[in-house]
Amino acid sequence: MKLLITGANGFIGKSLVAEALLHSYQVVALVRKQAPLEWVDLKNLEVIICDLDEDEIPDLSTFSIDCVVHLAASMNPKSIDASNDVLLGTKKLIAEMQRSGIKKLIGMSSISVLDYESTKALTVINEETNISRNYQKMGQYSVLKTQQEDIYRAFGANGVNQCVIFRPGLVYDRNTLNAAHAGIIKSKFQLLVNHQGKVPLVNLESVLSAILKSASLEVSKVETVHLLDDDLPSQMEYLSALRNRKSIKTGGIVLAWWLLSPLIKIIFPVANMLNKTRVLPDLFFPHAFASRMKPFFFSNTKAKQLLNWQPKSFQ
């Protein structure tokens, strides 16, 4: 099987290229600029240098591609209004897939697209949880991922194409653990948040396994799948892991999430009234606060059943 991997030089992409080659896949790696030196002369690897947002996509029909794994996306617009431009690369890629007759797409989204704000605290989040459409209250990243999912679904809606949309939790490996769910961290100031739920994390190796399993999976419709570890950490276990990895400092102020929630409900409407929401950090948007700091539990049952997938436990 031959895979086209966009964003192949990114955090997930570079590891996916190596894992796919290790499992005897043929790989076409699409990168924006120069390919890594370690890729030189690798067997079964071809490289396309192309900025999806700026460049014309080459004729993909000449590569005999079976499946596209779309990891690349520019997610740093100056405003929500710029989202059409930011998602242009995704639209161009899918248009070229359709022209070239490539019928299988694996699209990477995010678990942050869900409507955490309206969902009751301490409930179980799964693929049946509603997506948020209140873009005004969402951070830019979540808005763009929601709109990107719409593009993926349109590709798979004709009954001929196949599409798997993955929503991973916060992806980590032995060296990298993001502090996005910790609280407000600015230089030496740390306002950390505690709650009674779990933190939605997923090990990088588990993400790679799920992608490769889905590449050979026959689906009859668009499948949306959450990727999460087994035995997810509590919030305090997550904060402890961040301290052990030196991602946050020891100490800091720790507050319960429900004490900060009313503050967000005051700050956001005032900023909105003054037309200043664009200068707010994502965490001060009600949806973003709820997605990171409101307590929930998370299910990975569908991924296990659909893919025969065995994720790791958080370490």
CSV table of C-alpha atoms in Angstrom, one decimal, residues 35-282:
chain,number,residue,atom,x,y,z
A,35,ALA,CA,13.2,17.2,3.6
A,36,PRO,CA,15.1,15.8,6.7
A,37,LEU,CA,18.7,14.6,5.9
A,38,GLU,CA,17.9,11.2,7.4
A,39,TRP,CA,15.4,10.6,4.5
A,40,VAL,CA,18.1,10.7,1.8
A,41,ASP,CA,18.3,7.4,-0.1
A,42,LEU,CA,15.6,5.7,2.0
A,43,LYS,CA,13.9,2.8,0.2
A,44,ASN,CA,10.2,3.1,-0.6
A,45,LEU,CA,10.2,6.9,0.2
A,46,GLU,CA,9.4,9.7,-2.3
A,47,VAL,CA,9.3,13.3,-1.3
A,48,ILE,CA,7.2,16.2,-2.6
A,49,ILE,CA,8.2,19.7,-1.6
A,50,CYS,CA,5.0,21.7,-1.7
A,51,ASP,CA,3.3,24.4,0.4
A,52,LEU,CA,-0.3,23.4,0.2
A,53,ASP,CA,-1.5,26.9,0.9
A,54,GLU,CA,0.8,28.7,-1.6
A,55,ASP,CA,1.9,26.2,-4.3
A,56,GLU,CA,0.2,24.3,-7.1
A,57,ILE,CA,-0.2,20.6,-6.0
A,58,PRO,CA,1.5,18.2,-8.4
A,59,ASP,CA,-0.5,15.7,-10.4
A,60,LEU,CA,-1.0,13.0,-7.7
A,61,SER,CA,-2.2,10.4,-10.3
A,62,THR,CA,1.4,9.8,-11.3
A,63,PHE,CA,2.2,8.5,-7.8
A,64,SER,CA,-0.3,5.6,-7.6
A,65,ILE,CA,-1.4,6.6,-4.1
A,66,ASP,CA,-3.9,4.4,-2.2
A,67,CYS,CA,-4.5,6.6,0.8
A,68,VAL,CA,-3.9,10.2,1.9
A,69,VAL,CA,-3.0,10.9,5.5
A,70,HIS,CA,-3.6,14.6,6.0
A,71,LEU,CA,-1.7,16.0,8.9
A,72,ALA,CA,-0.7,19.4,7.5
A,73,ALA,CA,-2.7,22.5,8.1
A,74,SER,CA,-1.8,26.1,8.9
A,75,MET,CA,-3.5,26.9,12.1
A,76,ASN,CA,-2.4,30.4,13.0
A,77,PRO,CA,-4.7,32.9,11.3
A,78,LYS,CA,-4.8,36.5,12.3
A,79,SER,CA,-8.5,36.3,12.7
A,80,ILE,CA,-11.4,33.8,12.5
A,81,ASP,CA,-12.3,35.7,9.3
A,82,ALA,CA,-9.1,34.3,7.7
A,83,SER,CA,-10.2,30.7,8.1
A,84,ASN,CA,-11.1,30.3,4.5
A,85,ASP,CA,-7.5,31.2,3.5
A,86,VAL,CA,-6.1,28.9,6.2
A,87,LEU,CA,-8.1,25.9,5.0
A,88,LEU,CA,-7.3,26.5,1.4
A,89,GLY,CA,-4.6,23.9,1.4
A,90,THR,CA,-7.0,21.2,2.7
A,91,LYS,CA,-9.5,22.2,0.0
A,92,LYS,CA,-6.9,22.1,-2.8
A,93,LEU,CA,-5.6,18.7,-1.6
A,94,ILE,CA,-9.1,17.1,-1.7
A,95,ALA,CA,-9.8,18.6,-5.1
A,96,GLU,CA,-6.6,17.0,-6.4
A,97,MET,CA,-7.5,13.7,-4.7
A,98,GLN,CA,-10.9,13.7,-6.5
A,99,ARG,CA,-9.3,14.6,-9.8
A,100,SER,CA,-6.7,11.9,-9.4
A,101,GLY,CA,-9.2,9.2,-8.3
A,102,ILE,CA,-7.8,8.7,-4.8
A,103,LYS,CA,-10.7,7.5,-2.7
A,104,LYS,CA,-9.3,7.0,0.8
A,105,LEU,CA,-8.6,9.9,3.2
A,106,ILE,CA,-7.5,9.9,6.8
A,107,GLY,CA,-7.9,13.3,8.3
A,108,MET,CA,-6.5,14.5,11.6
A,109,SER,CA,-8.8,16.7,13.7
A,110,SER,CA,-8.9,17.3,17.4
A,111,ILE,CA,-11.0,16.4,20.4
A,112,SER,CA,-11.2,20.1,21.1
A,113,VAL,CA,-14.0,20.5,18.6
A,114,LEU,CA,-16.6,19.2,21.0
A,115,ASP,CA,-19.2,21.2,22.8
A,116,TYR,CA,-17.7,21.0,26.3
A,117,GLU,CA,-19.4,24.2,27.4
A,118,SER,CA,-22.9,22.8,27.1
A,119,THR,CA,-22.0,19.3,28.2
A,120,LYS,CA,-22.6,18.4,31.8
A,121,ALA,CA,-19.4,18.2,33.9
A,122,LEU,CA,-18.1,14.7,34.9
A,123,THR,CA,-20.0,13.0,32.0
A,124,VAL,CA,-18.3,10.6,29.5
A,125,ILE,CA,-17.1,12.2,26.3
A,126,ASN,CA,-17.3,10.0,23.2
A,127,GLU,CA,-18.1,10.2,19.5
A,128,GLU,CA,-21.7,10.9,20.2
A,129,THR,CA,-20.9,14.1,22.0
A,130,ASN,CA,-22.0,17.1,20.0
A,131,ILE,CA,-19.6,19.3,18.1
A,132,SER,CA,-19.5,23.0,19.1
A,133,ARG,CA,-20.8,25.5,16.4
A,134,ASN,CA,-20.6,28.6,18.6
A,135,TYR,CA,-17.6,29.9,16.8
A,136,GLN,CA,-17.6,33.2,18.6
A,137,LYS,CA,-16.8,31.5,21.9
A,138,MET,CA,-14.3,29.1,20.5
A,139,GLY,CA,-10.5,29.5,20.2
A,140,GLN,CA,-9.2,29.8,16.6
A,141,TYR,CA,-7.7,26.3,16.6
A,142,SER,CA,-10.9,24.6,17.5
A,143,VAL,CA,-12.9,26.7,15.0
A,144,LEU,CA,-10.5,25.7,12.2
A,145,LYS,CA,-10.5,22.0,13.1
A,146,THR,CA,-14.3,22.0,13.1
A,147,GLN,CA,-14.4,23.6,9.7
A,148,GLN,CA,-11.8,21.2,8.5
A,149,GLU,CA,-13.9,18.3,9.6
A,150,ASP,CA,-16.7,19.6,7.4
A,151,ILE,CA,-14.4,19.4,4.4
A,152,TYR,CA,-13.4,15.9,5.3
A,153,ARG,CA,-17.1,14.8,5.6
A,154,ALA,CA,-18.0,16.3,2.3
A,155,PHE,CA,-15.3,14.2,0.7
A,156,GLY,CA,-16.7,11.0,2.2
A,157,ALA,CA,-20.4,11.8,1.7
A,158,ASN,CA,-20.8,10.5,-1.8
A,159,GLY,CA,-20.8,6.8,-0.8
A,160,VAL,CA,-17.8,6.1,-3.0
A,161,ASN,CA,-14.9,7.7,-1.1
A,162,GLN,CA,-13.8,6.5,2.3
A,163,CYS,CA,-12.9,8.8,5.1
A,164,VAL,CA,-11.7,8.3,8.7
A,165,ILE,CA,-11.5,11.4,10.9
A,166,PHE,CA,-9.3,11.0,14.0
A,167,ARG,CA,-9.8,13.2,17.0
A,168,PRO,CA,-6.7,12.6,19.2
A,169,GLY,CA,-6.4,13.9,22.7
A,170,LEU,CA,-3.2,15.9,23.6
A,171,VAL,CA,-0.5,13.9,21.9
A,172,TYR,CA,2.7,13.3,23.9
A,173,ASP,CA,5.8,11.1,23.8
A,174,ARG,CA,8.6,10.4,26.3
A,175,ASN,CA,10.1,13.9,25.7
A,176,THR,CA,7.1,16.1,25.1
A,177,LEU,CA,4.1,16.7,27.2
A,178,ASN,CA,2.1,19.9,26.5
A,179,ALA,CA,0.9,22.0,29.4
A,180,ALA,CA,-2.3,23.2,27.6
A,181,HIS,CA,-4.5,21.6,30.3
A,182,ALA,CA,-2.6,22.9,33.2
A,183,GLY,CA,-3.9,26.5,33.6
A,184,ILE,CA,-2.5,29.9,33.0
A,185,ILE,CA,1.3,29.9,32.8
A,186,LYS,CA,3.2,33.2,32.1
A,187,SER,CA,6.9,33.2,32.8
A,188,LYS,CA,7.2,32.7,36.6
A,189,PHE,CA,3.4,33.1,37.2
A,190,GLN,CA,1.5,29.9,37.4
A,191,LEU,CA,-2.3,29.7,38.0
A,192,LEU,CA,-2.9,26.0,37.9
A,193,VAL,CA,-6.3,24.3,37.7
A,194,ASN,CA,-7.5,21.2,39.5
A,195,HIS,CA,-10.7,19.2,38.9
A,196,GLN,CA,-12.0,15.6,39.5
A,197,GLY,CA,-12.1,14.5,35.9
A,198,LYS,CA,-9.4,13.0,33.6
A,199,VAL,CA,-7.0,14.6,31.2
A,200,PRO,CA,-7.5,13.5,27.5
A,201,LEU,CA,-4.0,12.4,26.4
A,202,VAL,CA,-2.7,9.9,23.8
A,203,ASN,CA,0.7,8.5,23.3
A,204,LEU,CA,2.3,9.2,20.0
A,205,GLU,CA,3.0,5.6,19.3
A,206,SER,CA,-0.7,4.8,19.8
A,207,VAL,CA,-1.6,7.5,17.3
A,208,LEU,CA,0.8,6.0,14.7
A,209,SER,CA,-0.7,2.5,15.2
A,210,ALA,CA,-4.2,3.8,14.8
A,211,ILE,CA,-3.4,5.6,11.5
A,212,LEU,CA,-1.7,2.6,10.0
A,213,LYS,CA,-4.5,0.3,11.0
A,214,SER,CA,-7.1,2.6,9.5
A,215,ALA,CA,-5.2,2.9,6.2
A,216,SER,CA,-6.1,-0.7,5.3
A,217,LEU,CA,-9.6,-0.6,7.0
A,218,GLU,CA,-12.6,-0.7,4.6
A,219,VAL,CA,-15.2,1.8,5.8
A,220,SER,CA,-18.6,2.3,4.1
A,221,LYS,CA,-19.1,5.8,5.5
A,222,VAL,CA,-17.3,8.6,7.2
A,223,GLU,CA,-16.0,7.3,10.5
A,224,THR,CA,-15.1,9.7,13.3
A,225,VAL,CA,-12.8,8.1,16.0
A,226,HIS,CA,-11.4,9.5,19.3
A,227,LEU,CA,-7.9,8.4,20.2
A,228,LEU,CA,-7.1,8.4,23.9
A,229,ASP,CA,-4.9,6.4,26.3
A,230,ASP,CA,-6.1,3.8,28.6
A,231,ASP,CA,-6.0,4.7,32.3
A,232,LEU,CA,-6.0,8.5,31.7
A,233,PRO,CA,-4.4,10.6,34.4
A,234,SER,CA,-6.2,12.7,36.9
A,235,GLN,CA,-5.6,16.4,36.8
A,236,MET,CA,-3.2,16.3,39.7
A,237,GLU,CA,-1.3,13.3,38.1
A,238,TYR,CA,-1.0,15.3,34.9
A,239,LEU,CA,0.4,18.4,36.8
A,240,SER,CA,2.8,16.1,38.6
A,241,ALA,CA,4.0,14.6,35.3
A,242,LEU,CA,4.5,18.1,33.9
A,243,ARG,CA,6.6,19.0,36.9
A,244,ASN,CA,8.7,15.8,36.6
A,245,ARG,CA,9.4,16.7,32.9
A,246,LYS,CA,10.2,20.3,33.8
A,247,SER,CA,7.4,21.6,31.6
A,248,ILE,CA,6.1,23.6,34.6
A,249,LYS,CA,7.7,24.8,37.7
A,250,THR,CA,7.0,23.5,41.2
A,251,GLY,CA,4.7,25.6,43.3
A,252,GLY,CA,2.2,28.0,41.8
A,253,ILE,CA,-1.4,28.8,42.8
A,254,VAL,CA,-3.8,25.8,42.4
A,255,LEU,CA,-7.5,26.6,42.1
A,256,ALA,CA,-10.6,24.4,41.5
A,257,TRP,CA,-11.9,24.9,38.0
A,258,TRP,CA,-15.3,26.0,39.2
A,259,LEU,CA,-13.7,29.0,40.9
A,260,LEU,CA,-12.3,30.3,37.6
A,261,SER,CA,-15.3,29.5,35.5
A,262,PRO,CA,-17.4,32.6,36.7
A,263,LEU,CA,-14.3,34.8,36.0
A,264,ILE,CA,-14.3,33.6,32.4
A,265,LYS,CA,-18.0,34.3,32.1
A,266,ILE,CA,-17.3,37.9,33.1
A,267,ILE,CA,-14.1,38.6,31.1
A,268,PHE,CA,-15.3,37.2,27.8
A,269,PRO,CA,-18.6,39.2,27.5
A,270,VAL,CA,-16.8,42.4,28.5
A,271,ALA,CA,-14.0,41.8,25.9
A,272,ASN,CA,-16.7,41.0,23.3
A,273,MET,CA,-18.6,44.2,24.1
A,274,LEU,CA,-15.4,46.2,23.6
A,275,ASN,CA,-14.5,44.2,20.4
A,276,LYS,CA,-11.3,43.0,22.1
A,277,THR,CA,-11.8,39.2,22.0
A,278,ARG,CA,-9.0,38.9,19.4
A,279,VAL,CA,-6.4,39.9,22.0
A,280,LEU,CA,-7.7,37.4,24.6
A,281,PRO,CA,-5.7,34.2,25.1
A,282,ASP,CA,-7.6,31.1,24.0
